[in-house]
Amino acid sequence: MNKIILIFLFFLVPVSVCAKLKVVASYQYIASLTREIGGDLVDVVALSQGNMDPHTVMPRPSFIAKAARADLLIVNGASLDEAWISPIITQAGNPAIRKGGTGYLDLSLCVRLFEVPASLSRAYGDVHPEGNPHFHLDPDNVPAIARAIRERLSKLDPPHSGIYTDHESGFKARWMKKSSEWSAAMKIIAGRKIIQYHSLYYYFFRRYGIETAGFIEPLPGIPPSSKHLSLLVGTIRSEKVDLIVQDVYHPDDAARYLSRETGARIVKIPHDVGAVENAKDIYLLFDEIILRLTK
Amino acid sequence: MKNICIFVMSVIVCFCSSLGYGADADKSVVENASAQTNYGKFIPDISLIIDFGYLYRNMDNGSFRNTVIPGTVYSSRALLDRSIYFPEQGAGHENGNSAVRGFNFNYGELALSSAVDPYFDLFAIFHLQRDGFEVEEAYATTSSLPLGLQVKAGKFLSSFGRINEQHGHVWSFFDRPLISMLIFGDEGLNELGARLTWLAPLDFYLLFGGEVLNGENEQSFGREGLKVLDAYTLVREQSGPALYTGYMKTSFDAGGWVFLAGASFARGETRKEYSVNEAQMTGFISAATMVFGGDLTAKYMFDSYRYIAIQGEYIWSVSKGRRYSAALDLDLTHLFTVIESPGCLLEQHVRRINSGLYAQLVAHFARMWGAGVRYDVLLQTGLKKYGRLPRYSAMIEFTPTEFSRLRLQYNHDRSLVRQYNEMYSSRRINNEVILEATMAIGAHAAHSF
Ligand SMILES: [Zn+2]
């Protein structure tokens, strides 16, 4: 009987001695950024699809299988992915990727969060308790995220830390160049006021000096009532809003109603890599957002 | 016995290796302490769920209380009394889920959970009733065993099948499927014991699990002994765990669909006293029961808020053993005093097969709206003369947020029988409409598939 157990255990021993570092990312933008830093040295998979609501991802059992064999799990954090990632971590039984483990990286800890609620109650909707978690949409936050990923990859794979550092500095140089292009392009609409569905693009619009005059959802996670929409019509008129920013996953009937009533233009923009066809990586995500806004 | 040895050995092997592993894990926790800032809270996650509602039923409360779903392992003649389902039903019958016409407080659920240390997580779920507070689940799980192994120990819902492990508030319908009710009772297979699972290191989800449980289920399992006059042992009491389960679950994604399939097996001792119609007859069953189950769930997401989900489960059980009962109209407790006259004791061989299935389709067709239908049927029960015993259900639900839900369900239930005496019973048709409200506060509940 002992022999059988020994043979059984032998087959369980991982044979991947010189294999690539396995990285699992909660969202597509994280996976894209990790590919920039890790290059060929890492195997990256993202769990959620880019065109889905990042707040309500359905955890599939296949996520558990992926997380179980990961060397590194990178999450957005700030309670955006907590509700669907934590059961994955629990069931994966992989000690490395547990909170506090070397293979667990929470990106929300390397940026400053805004819109931190003064008081917490679900009477105010499904509020983000730590602050707005959609920080990756500020291009100025992306280098800090890239750095956190580089540091962790280097720590898990010290022999290649030089390569990761090279990748990061190359990425940063390209990113700065792109970022100044984006700033130039965004000048056209600077100072304008917009309406968005959820405070999804808070960091993006804050970066480019664009004010959000109102939200289609009356409270986070709560769909609009007709009363709220008629108030918004008033806001759009009085604040002279001419852009209604619509994400790809919420129904757009409310935006179309507002547009019909006020003549404001609807712009559907991606929020994550893969949300629309052209947003194929982290650069193209911002290219596409800015192209659509400034068209 | 061999099975226990393997189980115990593998637990020990895993635990030892986890301690070795733990030394490294510990260091990393310290190193990362500065980077991980949001761990100031040592208060466990706390959540409270309250479920209440309104019920309309065509049968009055008294008639409903006198109906039964025919057949469990106890006796080919005996019917399963509904008081087994709702223990307080005899007197304070208002305690069960939608037990009476009118308003019902179905249950409350208070859940606490937290990491204990780098090696264990602890969970406790308390079931609250109008005048009762009981430990529904209280268990620890390991968090740092290597090789994809995980151990759970304490009091917990068995992973047999699909619906058994889930709490009522995550079900798509208000009530437990008939076959689960018939084989595992109103509270499901909820046992004291330990579980070992192994997640295969593959690209798809493949999980194997085994449980060693005490085996004290209200319907199918028990480990009592039968002793007469404190001297003569008819059936020995089982000293250790009397129930073993094994299961396999696998999942794959295919073209927008997510499939989850499982196969489960349980084998346990059925040594229980039983009573039929309280005063009339008491008996004892000493048997071995095997239960087989298969389940399949398929889900298709149209977008972030709309999906369809198909779920079905088939359970088949067989019990083989002996039944002791008093001959004629004697009560078995009387028999204990007249055991010297052996003619009074009936010893019979019993072989009982129970089976059934449910199949349901749920469509979440809008962000806040869902609807579903369920076909629920007992295929083999104690009373052959009724054939299949079906129940048809339909529901529509309104979920303003993930923290609240209102559900309206209609049941056309043809599984109930009114028992007049041992020989004579008649079928009763039950139509009921249940309005159910489920509200949750506290920690954000983990999302599940
Ligand atoms: Zn948000």
XYZ file of C-alpha atoms and ligand atoms in Angstrom, chain A residues 55 80 128 132-134 198-200, ligand 1:
10
model
C -17.417 44.352 -11.227
C -12.894 45.398 -7.840
C -15.944 50.880 -3.745
C -12.220 54.214 -7.160
C -10.488 51.037 -8.381
C -10.384 51.905 -12.101
C -20.345 54.682 -13.796
C -17.248 56.412 -12.437
C -15.251 54.053 -14.630
Zn -16.448 50.695 -10.386
